[in-house]
XYZ file of C-alpha atoms in Angstrom:
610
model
C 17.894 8.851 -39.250
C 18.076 6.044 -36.807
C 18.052 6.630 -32.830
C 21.674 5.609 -31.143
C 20.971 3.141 -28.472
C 21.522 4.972 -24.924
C 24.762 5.245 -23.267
C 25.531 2.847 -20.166
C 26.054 5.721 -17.499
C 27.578 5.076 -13.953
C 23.841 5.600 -12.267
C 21.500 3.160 -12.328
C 18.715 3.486 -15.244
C 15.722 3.616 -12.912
C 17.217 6.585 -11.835
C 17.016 8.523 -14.660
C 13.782 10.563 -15.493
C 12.296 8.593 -18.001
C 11.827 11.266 -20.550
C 15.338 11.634 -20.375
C 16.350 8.727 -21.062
C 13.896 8.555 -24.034
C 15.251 11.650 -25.134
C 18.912 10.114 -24.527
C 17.684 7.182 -26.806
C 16.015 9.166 -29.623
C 18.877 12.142 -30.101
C 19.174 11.263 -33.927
C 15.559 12.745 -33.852
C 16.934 15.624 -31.755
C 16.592 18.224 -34.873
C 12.915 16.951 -35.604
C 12.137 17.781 -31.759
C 13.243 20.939 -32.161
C 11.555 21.897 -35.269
C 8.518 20.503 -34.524
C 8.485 22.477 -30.705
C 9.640 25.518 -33.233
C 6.138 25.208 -35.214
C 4.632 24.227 -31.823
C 5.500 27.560 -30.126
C 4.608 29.573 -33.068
C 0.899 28.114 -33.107
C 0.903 29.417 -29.829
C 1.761 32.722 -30.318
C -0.502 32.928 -33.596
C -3.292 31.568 -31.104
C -3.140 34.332 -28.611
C -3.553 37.397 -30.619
C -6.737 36.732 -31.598
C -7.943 37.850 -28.141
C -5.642 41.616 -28.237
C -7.326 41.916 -31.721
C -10.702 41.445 -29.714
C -9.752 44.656 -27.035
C -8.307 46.509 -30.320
C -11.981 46.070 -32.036
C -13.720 47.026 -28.930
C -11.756 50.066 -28.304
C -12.289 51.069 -31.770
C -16.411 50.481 -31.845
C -16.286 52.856 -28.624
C -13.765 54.974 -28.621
C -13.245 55.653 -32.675
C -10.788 58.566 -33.506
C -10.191 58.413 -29.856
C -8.808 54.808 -30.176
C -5.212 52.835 -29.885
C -5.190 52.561 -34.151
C -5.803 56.267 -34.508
C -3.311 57.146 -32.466
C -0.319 54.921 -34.500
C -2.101 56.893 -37.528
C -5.130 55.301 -38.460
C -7.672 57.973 -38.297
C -10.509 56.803 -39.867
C -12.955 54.054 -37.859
C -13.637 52.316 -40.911
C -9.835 51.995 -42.116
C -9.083 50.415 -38.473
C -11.547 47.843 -39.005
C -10.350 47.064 -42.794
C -6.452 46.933 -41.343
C -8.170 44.488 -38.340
C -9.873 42.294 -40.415
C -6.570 42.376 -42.621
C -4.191 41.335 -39.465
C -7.244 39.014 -38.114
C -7.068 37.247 -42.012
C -3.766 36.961 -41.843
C -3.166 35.945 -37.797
C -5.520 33.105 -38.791
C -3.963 31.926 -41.856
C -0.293 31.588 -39.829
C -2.581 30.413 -37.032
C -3.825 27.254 -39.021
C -0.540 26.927 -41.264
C 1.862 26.520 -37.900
C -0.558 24.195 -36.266
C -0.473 21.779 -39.403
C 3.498 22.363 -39.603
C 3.151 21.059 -35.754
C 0.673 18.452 -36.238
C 2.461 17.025 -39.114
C 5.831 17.144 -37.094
C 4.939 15.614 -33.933
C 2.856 13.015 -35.528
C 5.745 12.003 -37.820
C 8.195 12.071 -35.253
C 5.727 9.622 -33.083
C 5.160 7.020 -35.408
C 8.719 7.271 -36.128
C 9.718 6.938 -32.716
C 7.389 3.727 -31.653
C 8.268 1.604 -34.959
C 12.151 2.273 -34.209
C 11.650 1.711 -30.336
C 9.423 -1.556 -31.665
C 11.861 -2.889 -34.199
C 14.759 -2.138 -31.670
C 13.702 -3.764 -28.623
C 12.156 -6.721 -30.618
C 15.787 -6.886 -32.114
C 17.477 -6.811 -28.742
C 14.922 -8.990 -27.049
C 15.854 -11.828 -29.687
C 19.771 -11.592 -28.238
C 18.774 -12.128 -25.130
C 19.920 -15.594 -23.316
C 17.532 -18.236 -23.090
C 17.085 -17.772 -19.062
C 15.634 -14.071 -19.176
C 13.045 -15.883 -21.298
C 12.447 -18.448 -18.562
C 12.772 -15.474 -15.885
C 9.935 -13.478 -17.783
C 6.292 -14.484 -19.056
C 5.407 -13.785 -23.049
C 2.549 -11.788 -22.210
C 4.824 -9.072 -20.227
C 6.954 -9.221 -22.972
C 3.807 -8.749 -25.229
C 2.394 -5.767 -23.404
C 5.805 -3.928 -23.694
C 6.237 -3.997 -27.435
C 2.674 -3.427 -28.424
C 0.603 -0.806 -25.425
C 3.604 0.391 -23.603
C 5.228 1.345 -27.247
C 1.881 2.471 -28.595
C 1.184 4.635 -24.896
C 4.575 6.673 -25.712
C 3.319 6.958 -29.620
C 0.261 8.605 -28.356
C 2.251 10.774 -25.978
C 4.431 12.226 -28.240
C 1.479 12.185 -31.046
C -0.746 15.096 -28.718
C 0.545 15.065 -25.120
C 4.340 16.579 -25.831
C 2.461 19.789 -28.317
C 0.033 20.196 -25.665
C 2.503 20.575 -22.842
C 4.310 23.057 -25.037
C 1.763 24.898 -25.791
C -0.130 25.341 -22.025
C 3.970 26.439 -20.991
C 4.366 28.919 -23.459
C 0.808 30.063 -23.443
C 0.936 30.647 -19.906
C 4.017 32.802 -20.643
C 2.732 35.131 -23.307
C -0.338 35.639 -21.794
C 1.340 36.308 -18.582
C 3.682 38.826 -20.129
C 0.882 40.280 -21.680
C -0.738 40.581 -18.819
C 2.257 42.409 -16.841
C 2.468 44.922 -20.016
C -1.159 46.156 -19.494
C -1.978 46.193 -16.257
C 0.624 44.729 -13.225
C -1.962 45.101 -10.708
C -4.590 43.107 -12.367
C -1.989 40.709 -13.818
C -0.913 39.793 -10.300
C -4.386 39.131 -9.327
C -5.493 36.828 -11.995
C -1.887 34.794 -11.371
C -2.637 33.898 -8.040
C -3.917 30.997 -8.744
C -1.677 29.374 -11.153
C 1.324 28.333 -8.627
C -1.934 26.700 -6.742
C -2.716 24.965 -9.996
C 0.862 23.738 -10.976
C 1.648 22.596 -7.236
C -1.266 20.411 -7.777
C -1.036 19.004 -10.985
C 2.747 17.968 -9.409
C 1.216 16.312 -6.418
C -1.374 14.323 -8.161
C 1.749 13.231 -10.580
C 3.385 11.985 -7.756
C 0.392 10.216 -6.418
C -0.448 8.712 -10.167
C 2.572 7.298 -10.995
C 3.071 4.505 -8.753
C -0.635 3.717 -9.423
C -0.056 3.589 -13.549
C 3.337 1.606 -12.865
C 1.205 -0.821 -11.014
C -1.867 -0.691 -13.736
C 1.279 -1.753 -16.352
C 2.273 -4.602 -14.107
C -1.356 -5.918 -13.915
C -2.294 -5.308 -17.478
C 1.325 -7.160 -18.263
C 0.134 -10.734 -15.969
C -3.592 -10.256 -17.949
C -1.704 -10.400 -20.948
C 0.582 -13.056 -19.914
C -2.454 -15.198 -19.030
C -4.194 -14.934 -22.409
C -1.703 -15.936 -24.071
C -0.552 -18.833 -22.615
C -4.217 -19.993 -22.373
C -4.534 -18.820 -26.534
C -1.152 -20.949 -26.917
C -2.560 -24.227 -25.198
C -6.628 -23.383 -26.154
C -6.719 -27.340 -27.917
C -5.807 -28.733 -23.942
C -8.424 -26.203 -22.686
C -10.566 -27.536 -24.752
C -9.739 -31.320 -23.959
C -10.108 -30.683 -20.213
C -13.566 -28.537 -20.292
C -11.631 -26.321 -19.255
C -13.322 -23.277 -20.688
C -15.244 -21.710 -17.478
C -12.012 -22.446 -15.534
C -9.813 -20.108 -17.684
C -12.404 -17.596 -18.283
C -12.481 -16.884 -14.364
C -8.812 -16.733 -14.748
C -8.801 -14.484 -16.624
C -11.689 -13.103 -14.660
C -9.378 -12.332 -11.552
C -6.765 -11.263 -14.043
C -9.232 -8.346 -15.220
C -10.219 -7.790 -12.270
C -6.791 -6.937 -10.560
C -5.958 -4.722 -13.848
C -9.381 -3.168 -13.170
C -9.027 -2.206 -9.591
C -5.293 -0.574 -10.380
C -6.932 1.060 -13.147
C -9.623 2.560 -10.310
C -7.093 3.172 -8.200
C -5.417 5.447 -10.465
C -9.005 7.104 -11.849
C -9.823 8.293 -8.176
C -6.814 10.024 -8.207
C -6.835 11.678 -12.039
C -10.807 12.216 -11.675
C -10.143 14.294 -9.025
C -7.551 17.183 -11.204
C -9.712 19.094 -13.363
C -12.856 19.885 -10.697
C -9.756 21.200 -8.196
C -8.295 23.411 -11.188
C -11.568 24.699 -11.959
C -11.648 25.838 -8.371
C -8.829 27.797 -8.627
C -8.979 28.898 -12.403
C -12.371 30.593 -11.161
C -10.960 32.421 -8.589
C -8.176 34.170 -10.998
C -11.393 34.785 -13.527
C -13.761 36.170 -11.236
C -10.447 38.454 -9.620
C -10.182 39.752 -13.443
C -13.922 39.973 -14.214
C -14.795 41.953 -10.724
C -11.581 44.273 -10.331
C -10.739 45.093 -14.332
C -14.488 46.200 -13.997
C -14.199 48.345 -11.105
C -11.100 49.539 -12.955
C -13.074 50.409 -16.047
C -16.003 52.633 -13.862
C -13.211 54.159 -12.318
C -11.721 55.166 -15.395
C -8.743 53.925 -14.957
C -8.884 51.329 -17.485
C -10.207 51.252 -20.819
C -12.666 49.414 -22.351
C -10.738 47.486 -24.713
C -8.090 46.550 -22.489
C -10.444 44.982 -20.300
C -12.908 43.051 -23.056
C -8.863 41.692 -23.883
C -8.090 40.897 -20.365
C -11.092 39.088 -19.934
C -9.942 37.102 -22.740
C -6.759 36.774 -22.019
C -7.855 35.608 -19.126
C -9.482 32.405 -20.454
C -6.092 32.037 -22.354
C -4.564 32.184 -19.678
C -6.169 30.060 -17.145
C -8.555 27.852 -18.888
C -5.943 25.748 -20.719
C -5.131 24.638 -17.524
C -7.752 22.433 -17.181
C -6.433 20.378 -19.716
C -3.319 19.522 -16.515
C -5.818 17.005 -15.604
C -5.695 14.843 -18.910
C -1.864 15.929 -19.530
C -0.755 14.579 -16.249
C -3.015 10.945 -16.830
C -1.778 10.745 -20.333
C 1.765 12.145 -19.016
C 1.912 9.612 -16.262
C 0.494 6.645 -18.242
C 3.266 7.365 -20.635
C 6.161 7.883 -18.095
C 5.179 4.155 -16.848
C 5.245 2.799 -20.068
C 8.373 4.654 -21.309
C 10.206 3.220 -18.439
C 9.348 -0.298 -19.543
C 10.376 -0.006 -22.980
C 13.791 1.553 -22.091
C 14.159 -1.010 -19.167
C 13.720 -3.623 -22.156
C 16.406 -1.591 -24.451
C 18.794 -1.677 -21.724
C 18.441 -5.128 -20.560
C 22.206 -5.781 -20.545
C 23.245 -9.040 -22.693
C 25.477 -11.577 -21.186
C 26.286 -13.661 -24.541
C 27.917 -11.322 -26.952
C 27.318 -11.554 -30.728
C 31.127 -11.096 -32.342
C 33.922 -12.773 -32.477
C 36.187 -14.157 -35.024
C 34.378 -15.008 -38.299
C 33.678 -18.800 -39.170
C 32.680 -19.806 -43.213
C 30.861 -22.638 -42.751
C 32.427 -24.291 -45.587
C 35.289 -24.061 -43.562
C 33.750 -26.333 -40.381
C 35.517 -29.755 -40.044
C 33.256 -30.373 -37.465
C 35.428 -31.573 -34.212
C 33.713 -30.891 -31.057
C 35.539 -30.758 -27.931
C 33.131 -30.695 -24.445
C 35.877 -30.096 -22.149
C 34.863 -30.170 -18.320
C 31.752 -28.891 -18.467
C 29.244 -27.314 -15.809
C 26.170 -26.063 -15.809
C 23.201 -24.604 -13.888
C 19.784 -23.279 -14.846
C 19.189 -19.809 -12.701
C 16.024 -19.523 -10.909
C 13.826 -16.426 -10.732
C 16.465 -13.980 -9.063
C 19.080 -15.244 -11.662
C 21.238 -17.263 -9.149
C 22.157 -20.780 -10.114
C 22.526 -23.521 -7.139
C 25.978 -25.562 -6.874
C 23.809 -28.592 -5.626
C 21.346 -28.983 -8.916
C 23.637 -28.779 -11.583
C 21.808 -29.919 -14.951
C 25.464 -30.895 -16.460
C 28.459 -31.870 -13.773
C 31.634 -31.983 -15.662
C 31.033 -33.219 -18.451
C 33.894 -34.085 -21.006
C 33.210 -35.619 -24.580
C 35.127 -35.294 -27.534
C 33.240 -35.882 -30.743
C 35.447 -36.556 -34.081
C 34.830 -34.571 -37.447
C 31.888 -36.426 -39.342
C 31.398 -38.740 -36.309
C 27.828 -39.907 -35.630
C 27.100 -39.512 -30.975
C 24.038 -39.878 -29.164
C 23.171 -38.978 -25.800
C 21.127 -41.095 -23.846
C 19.476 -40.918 -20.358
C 16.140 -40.380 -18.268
C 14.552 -37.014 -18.486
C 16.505 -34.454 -16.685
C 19.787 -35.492 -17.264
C 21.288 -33.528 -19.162
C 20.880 -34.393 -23.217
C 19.292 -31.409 -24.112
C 21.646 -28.951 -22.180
C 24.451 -30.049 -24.105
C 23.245 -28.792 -27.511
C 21.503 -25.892 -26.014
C 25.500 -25.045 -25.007
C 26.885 -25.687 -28.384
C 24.605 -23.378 -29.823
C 25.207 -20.955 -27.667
C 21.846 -20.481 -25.629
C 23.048 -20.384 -22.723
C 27.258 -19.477 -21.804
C 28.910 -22.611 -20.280
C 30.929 -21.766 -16.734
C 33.419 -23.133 -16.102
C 34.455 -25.380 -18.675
C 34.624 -24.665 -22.539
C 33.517 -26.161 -25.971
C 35.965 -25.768 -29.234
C 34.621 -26.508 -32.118
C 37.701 -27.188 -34.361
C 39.991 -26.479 -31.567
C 38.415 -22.926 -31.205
C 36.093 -21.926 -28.233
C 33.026 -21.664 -29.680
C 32.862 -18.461 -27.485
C 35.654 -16.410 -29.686
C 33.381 -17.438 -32.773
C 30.636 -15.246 -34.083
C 27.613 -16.479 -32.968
C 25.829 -16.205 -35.994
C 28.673 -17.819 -38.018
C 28.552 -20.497 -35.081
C 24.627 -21.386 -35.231
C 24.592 -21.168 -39.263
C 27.240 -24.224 -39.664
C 24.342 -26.110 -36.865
C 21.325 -27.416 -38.038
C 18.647 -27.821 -35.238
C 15.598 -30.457 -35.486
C 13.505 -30.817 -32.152
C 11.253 -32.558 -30.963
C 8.782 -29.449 -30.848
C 9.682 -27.485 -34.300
C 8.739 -24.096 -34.673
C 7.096 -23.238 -37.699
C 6.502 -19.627 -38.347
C 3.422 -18.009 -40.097
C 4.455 -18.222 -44.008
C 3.529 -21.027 -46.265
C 5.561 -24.604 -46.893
C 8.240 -22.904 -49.224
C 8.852 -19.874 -46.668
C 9.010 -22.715 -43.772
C 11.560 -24.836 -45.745
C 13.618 -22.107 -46.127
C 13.449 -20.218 -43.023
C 16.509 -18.113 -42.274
C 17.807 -18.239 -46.407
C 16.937 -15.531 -48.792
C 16.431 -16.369 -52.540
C 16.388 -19.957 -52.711
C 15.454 -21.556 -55.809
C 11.663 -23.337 -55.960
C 13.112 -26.940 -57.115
C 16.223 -26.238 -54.121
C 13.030 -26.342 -51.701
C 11.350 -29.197 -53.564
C 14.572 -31.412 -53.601
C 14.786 -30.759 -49.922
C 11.189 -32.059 -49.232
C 11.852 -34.749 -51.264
C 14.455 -36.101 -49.112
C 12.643 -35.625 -46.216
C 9.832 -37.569 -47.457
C 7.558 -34.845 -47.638
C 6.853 -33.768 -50.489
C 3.745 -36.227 -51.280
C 1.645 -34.686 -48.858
C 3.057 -31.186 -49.512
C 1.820 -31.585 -53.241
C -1.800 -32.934 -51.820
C -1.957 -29.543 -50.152
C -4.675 -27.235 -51.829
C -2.106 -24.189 -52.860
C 0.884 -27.213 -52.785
C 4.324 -25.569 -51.397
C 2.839 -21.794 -51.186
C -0.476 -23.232 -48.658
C -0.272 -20.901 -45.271
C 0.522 -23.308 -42.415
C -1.307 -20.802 -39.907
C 0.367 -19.823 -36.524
C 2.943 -22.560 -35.352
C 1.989 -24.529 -38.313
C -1.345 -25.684 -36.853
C -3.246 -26.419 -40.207
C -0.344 -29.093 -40.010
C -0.650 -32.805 -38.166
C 2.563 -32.958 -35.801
C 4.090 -35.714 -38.388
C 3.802 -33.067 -40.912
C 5.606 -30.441 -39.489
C 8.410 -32.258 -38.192
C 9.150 -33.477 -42.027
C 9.134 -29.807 -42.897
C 11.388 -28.986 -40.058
C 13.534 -31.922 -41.292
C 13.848 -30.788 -44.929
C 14.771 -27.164 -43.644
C 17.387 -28.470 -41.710
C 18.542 -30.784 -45.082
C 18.322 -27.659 -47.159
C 20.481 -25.493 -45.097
C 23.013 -28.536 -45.474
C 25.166 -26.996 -42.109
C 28.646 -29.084 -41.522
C 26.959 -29.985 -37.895
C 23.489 -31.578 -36.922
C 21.860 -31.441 -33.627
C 18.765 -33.747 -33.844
C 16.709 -33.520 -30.568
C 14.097 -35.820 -30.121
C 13.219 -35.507 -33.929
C 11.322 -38.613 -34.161
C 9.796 -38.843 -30.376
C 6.143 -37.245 -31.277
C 5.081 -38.856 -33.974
C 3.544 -42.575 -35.158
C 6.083 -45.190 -36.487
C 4.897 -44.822 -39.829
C 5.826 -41.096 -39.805
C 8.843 -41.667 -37.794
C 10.243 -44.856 -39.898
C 10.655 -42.287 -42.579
C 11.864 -39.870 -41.215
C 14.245 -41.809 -39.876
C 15.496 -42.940 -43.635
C 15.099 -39.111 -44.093
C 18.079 -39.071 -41.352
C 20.057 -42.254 -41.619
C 20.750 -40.036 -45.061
C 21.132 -36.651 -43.682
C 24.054 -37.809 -40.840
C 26.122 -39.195 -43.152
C 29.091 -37.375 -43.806
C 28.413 -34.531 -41.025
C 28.999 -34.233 -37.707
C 25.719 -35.168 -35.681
C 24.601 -35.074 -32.012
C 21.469 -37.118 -31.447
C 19.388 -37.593 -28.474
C 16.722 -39.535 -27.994
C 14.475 -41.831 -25.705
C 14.040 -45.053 -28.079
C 17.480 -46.275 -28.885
C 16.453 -48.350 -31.765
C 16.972 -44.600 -33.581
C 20.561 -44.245 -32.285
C 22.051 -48.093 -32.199
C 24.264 -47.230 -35.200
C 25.483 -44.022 -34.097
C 29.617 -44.015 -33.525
C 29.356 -43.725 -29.653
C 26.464 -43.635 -27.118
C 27.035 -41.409 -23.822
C 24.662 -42.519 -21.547
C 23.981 -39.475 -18.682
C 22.895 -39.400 -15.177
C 22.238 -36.502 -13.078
C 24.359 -34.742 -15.602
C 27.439 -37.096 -15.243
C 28.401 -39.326 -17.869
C 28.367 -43.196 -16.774
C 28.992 -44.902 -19.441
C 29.806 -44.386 -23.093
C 30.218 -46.787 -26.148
C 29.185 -48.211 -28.998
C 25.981 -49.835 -29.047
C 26.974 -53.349 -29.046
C 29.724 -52.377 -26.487
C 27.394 -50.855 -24.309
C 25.139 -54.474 -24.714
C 27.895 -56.258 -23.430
C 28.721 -54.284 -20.541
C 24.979 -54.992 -19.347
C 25.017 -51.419 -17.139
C 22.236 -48.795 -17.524
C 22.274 -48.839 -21.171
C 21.918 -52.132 -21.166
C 18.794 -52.286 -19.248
C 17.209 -49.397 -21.123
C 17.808 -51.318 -24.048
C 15.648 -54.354 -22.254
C 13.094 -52.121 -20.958
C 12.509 -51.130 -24.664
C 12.457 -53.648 -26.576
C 11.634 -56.794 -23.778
C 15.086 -58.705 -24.605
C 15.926 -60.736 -21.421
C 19.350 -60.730 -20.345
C 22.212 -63.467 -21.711
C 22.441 -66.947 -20.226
C-alpha cells in the first residue's frame, strides 16, 4: 500500500507538528502503525512481570506456606516454584516473541516509509519548474533525499518503539505501583513530572539548534558537490588547497551547530539521573522502614525495588529519545516541506499523439522574466519583451543574437520549463498550456549545447526515455549521427559504461550520442541549441551533415552563435535585449546590412559591398 500525498489544509504547513503531518502523509500505513504499536505495547507488558515474579519468589523462599501462592492454593513451596518457573518460561517466551513481532514491524514499516518518501519527493522534485532549481543549491536538495530521509528511517526503525514503550512502561509500573502500596507509589513518582518537564524543555531548546545543524550540513553538501561536479577546473586552477578550506569553513559551521546542539543533549541524562535517584533512594529507604515495621512484606518490597528501576531507569533513555526525536523532527520537516512544494506548471491537459503534430508554432506576444531568489521577477530585465514569431509546419528558423538575448528562453518556453505570462504559444493552434506536458515534450526533440548523458552505457544513452528498442533501431540511429565508428572502437562497443555525465566520453563524442538520441526518438519538432558550439570543426562538420539530414521534413528551431550553421534555415530572427529586430532569410538579412549583417562580417571577415 502506497502513502496518499497530504491534503492542502487552510493553515500553513510549518504549522503543523511535523509528526503529524508525516502521519497525515503515511495513513495508507495507518494499519501497520497500529499493529506494530499493538506488538510494541505487548513487549512491554511481557517485560514488566518479570520483576512481580521476582517479589512472588522472594515471598515464597521466606515466607513458604505462609506465602501469596499458598494462599490462591498452592500449598506446597516446591509446587510454587515449579508453577514460577512455568509462568517465568512462558512470560519469557511471549516476552521475546512480541519484541520480534515489534522489531520486525517497525523496521518494515521504516524502510517502507523512507523508500516511498524517497521515490516520492524525487518524483515531485522532477515536476518542479526550472526556477526553484535556480532558487535552490543541489547539495540541499541532496541532503534532503538521502540524511534527512534516512534520519526519519532511523526514527521510526528504534526511536517510535522506544517512545512507546518508556509511555506505557511508565504506566504499568505506575499502576502497579498504586495497587501495592499508594504511599510508597507516590513517593517514588515524584520525580517523574520533574523528569518529563525537562526532557520538554531541552526539546524546545534542541530543536532550533538541529534545524540549524540541517541547514549547515545542507550548504556542506551543496559545496561538495558543486566542487565534485567542476573537480577537472579545480584541478586546472591548483585549486585544490583553495576548495579544501572551503570546505574547511563549510565543516566547520556544520561542526559548531552540531556543538551547539551537543551542549544542550549532553546535558539530559546526568539531570535525569538526578532525579531518577531521588525516586530510588525514596523507595529503597521508606519500603525498608516499611518492611522493619512490618507493614510491608518482603516480597512486595524486593518487587518494588524492581519496579522501581522499571519504572524510573528507562527514563534515562529521554536523553537519546529527545536527540534522536529532535534530529528527526528537523529532518521530517524538510522532507514534507519538499513533498508539499506546491507546483506552478501542471502536468494534464488534453492528450497530443505525436503522430498527430503538424508542427505550427505560434509565439504570440510573448514576455518573460527570470525570478530572483525571493521568486519575484523585475518588469525592467525582461529576458523576452514581446516577442511574436510564427513558425510554419516543417519550416526550418533560427534565432540569432549576443548572449543574453533571449534564444534560449524561447525553447525553454516551448517546452514548457518555465510558464510564459502574458502572452501564449499554440502549437497547432492549441496553447501548448491545455496540452499534456508529457505528450507536449515527447513530439520535441532537445540537443544542447551541454547534453546530459546519464550513467548507463551507449545503447541506454541512445535511447534514453524509450523502453524496448531494438539493438539495430539504436545502431541505425548512430549511424546517422556519424557515430557509430567510434562507438564500435569502444572496448564493450554500444553496451561500454559512459561513467557519470558521460565523462569516459570527449565532448565531440557525447554530443553525437545526444544527436542520434534525438534522431531515434524521430519527434515531429526539433529544438537544436547550440548543438555544434563546443566542439572542433571536424566533429562539428559532421554533425552538421548529421543535421542538415535530421531538419528536413520537421519543424526545427535552431540557435546558434556561428551562422554559417543556420544560413539555409527558412527565416533568421535576429534578438536584442529580448526584442526581435530583424528577421529574414539569410540572403535577405545580407542585403539589409543591419545587425545580422555585421555579425555575418565579424564571422567570417567579408567587407561590406561597394
Amino acid at each position: 500500500m502506497q502513502p496518499t500525498a497530504a491534503v492542502p489544509v487552510s493553515v500553513p504547513a510549518t504549522a503543523i507538528h511535523p509528526l503529524r503531518r508525516l502521519f497525515g502523509y503515511a495513513r495508507g500505513y495507518r494499519r501497520d502503525v497500529r499493529l506494530a504499536t499493538f506488538y510494541c505495547v505487548a513487549n512491554k507488558f511481557f517485560d514488566v512481570l518479570p520483576e512481580l515474579l521476582i517479589g512472588v519468589a522472594v515471598d515464597v523462599v521466606v515466607n513458604q506456606k505462609a506465602s501469596f501462592l499458598a494462599r490462591l492454593g498452592v500449598v506446597d513451596p516446591l509446587q510454587q516454584l515449579l508453577l514460577l518457573t512455568l509462568l517465568t518460561v512462558l512470560i519469557w517466551g511471549m516476552e521475546s516473541w512480541t519484541e520480534y513481532l515489534s522489531e520486525l514491524k517497525w523496521r518494515n514499516l521504516a524502510q517502507d516509509l523512507q523508500h516511498v518518501a524517497r521515490i516520492d519527493a524525487y518524483g515531485h522534485v522532477q515536476k518542479l519548474q526550472m526556477d526553484w532549481f535556480e532558487r535552490n543549491r543541489s547539495g540541499h536538495l541532496l541532503s534532503v533525499l538521502n540524511e534527512d530521509v534516512n534520519q526519519m528511517e532511523r526514527f521510526l526503525n528504534n526511536g517510535a518503539s522506544d517512545l512507546i514503550q518508556v509511555f506505557i512502561g511508565s504506566l504499568m509500573v505506575g499502576a502497579i505501583f498504586f495497587a501495592l502500596t499508594w504511599e510508597l507509589a507516590a513517593l517514588a513518582l515524584i520525580p517523574v513530572p520533574f523528569i518529563l518537564y525537562g526532557a520538554f524543555w531541552f526539546q524546545g531548546k534542541l530543536a532550533p539548534r538541529y534545524a540549524a545543524m540541517r541547514a549547515a550540513a545542507g550548504s556542506m553538501s551543496a559545496r561538495l558537490n558543486n566542487n565534485l561536479q567542476g573537480i577537472a577546473t579545480v584541478k586546472a586552477y591548483a585549486a585544490e588547497d583553495f576548495e579544501v578550506e572551503h570546505i574547511r569553513q563549510a565543516s566547520d559551521a556544520y561542526r559548531a551547530r552540531n556543538a551547539d546542539a551537543i551542549r544542550w543533549s549532553a546535558a539530559i541524562t546526568p539531570v535525569i539521573r538526578i532525579a531518577i535517584l531521588a525516586g530510588f533512594a525514596f523507595t529503597l529507604l521508606y519500603g525498608g522502614w516499611l518492611v522493619l515495621e512490618g507493614e510491608l512484606g518482603v516480597g512486595v518490597y524486593s518487587a518494588l525495588v524492581y519496579l522501581t528501576q522499571r519504572l524510573l531507569w528507562p527514563l534515562t533513555r529521554l536523553a537519546e529519545l529527545t536527540d534522536m526525536y529532535q534530529r528527526a523532527m528537523a529532518s521530517i520537516e524538510r522532507v514534507m516541506n519538499l513533498l508539499q512544494t506546491p507546483l506552478t506548471i501542471g502536468y494534464g491537459g488534453r492528450p497530443l499523439a505525436v503522430e498527430a503534430v503538424r508542427g505550427e508554432i505560434v509565439f504570440d506576444r510573448v514576455r518573460f522574466g527570470y525570478a530572483d531568489e525571493a521568486g519575484a521577477t523585475d518588469p525592467a530585465r525582461l529576458a523576452l519583451d514581446d516577442v511574436s514569431v510564427t513558425i510554419g509546419a516543417g519550416q526550418s528558423v533560427a534565432f540569432v543574437g549576443s548572449t543574453g538575448s533571449g534564444k534560449s528562453t524561447l525553447t525553454k518556453l516551448l517546452l514548457r520549463l518555465y510558464e510564459t505570462t502574458p502572452g501564449s504559444i499554440r502549437l497547432d493552434g492549441v496553447p501548448i498550456t491545455e496540452i499534456a506536458l508529457q505528450d507536449l515534450r515527447r513530439a520535441i526533440g532537445y540537443v544542447s549545447q551541454d547534453s546530459f548523458l546519464t550513467d548507463g552505457t551507449v545503447a541506454d544513452n541512445i535511447a534514453y526515455g524509450l523502453t524496448n528498442v531494438p539493438r539495430e533501431k539504436i545502431v541505425a540511429a548512430a549511424q546517422a549521427a556519424e557515430a557509430h565508428e567510434f562507438v564500435s572502437a569502444l572496448p564493450q562497443g554500444y553496451d561500454t559504461p559512459v561513467g557519470e555525465r558521460g565523462m569516459k566520453l570527449s565532448g565531440g563524442q557525447r554530443q553525437r550520442l545526444a544527436l542520434a538520441r534525438a534522431i531515434l526518438k524521430d519527434p515531429p519538432i526539433l529544438i537544436l541549441d547550440e548543438a555544434t558550439s563546443a566542439v572542433d570543426n571536424e566533429t562539428e562538420a559532421a554533425i552538421q551533415r548529421s543535421l542538415d539530414t535530421l531538419v528536413v521534413g520537421r519543424t526545427s528551431l535552431i540557435i546558434a552563435h556561428r551562422l554559417s550553421t543556420i544560413r539555409h534555415a527558412h527565416c533568421i530572427h535576429v534578438l536584442e535585449g529580448g526584442r526581435i529586430v530583424e528577421s529574414g532569410s539569410h540572403p535577405q538579412l545580407l542585403a539589409r546590412d543591419g545587425v545580422y549583417a555585421s555579425l555575418w562580417r565579424l564571422q567570417t571577415g567579408e567587407r561590406p559591398p561597394g
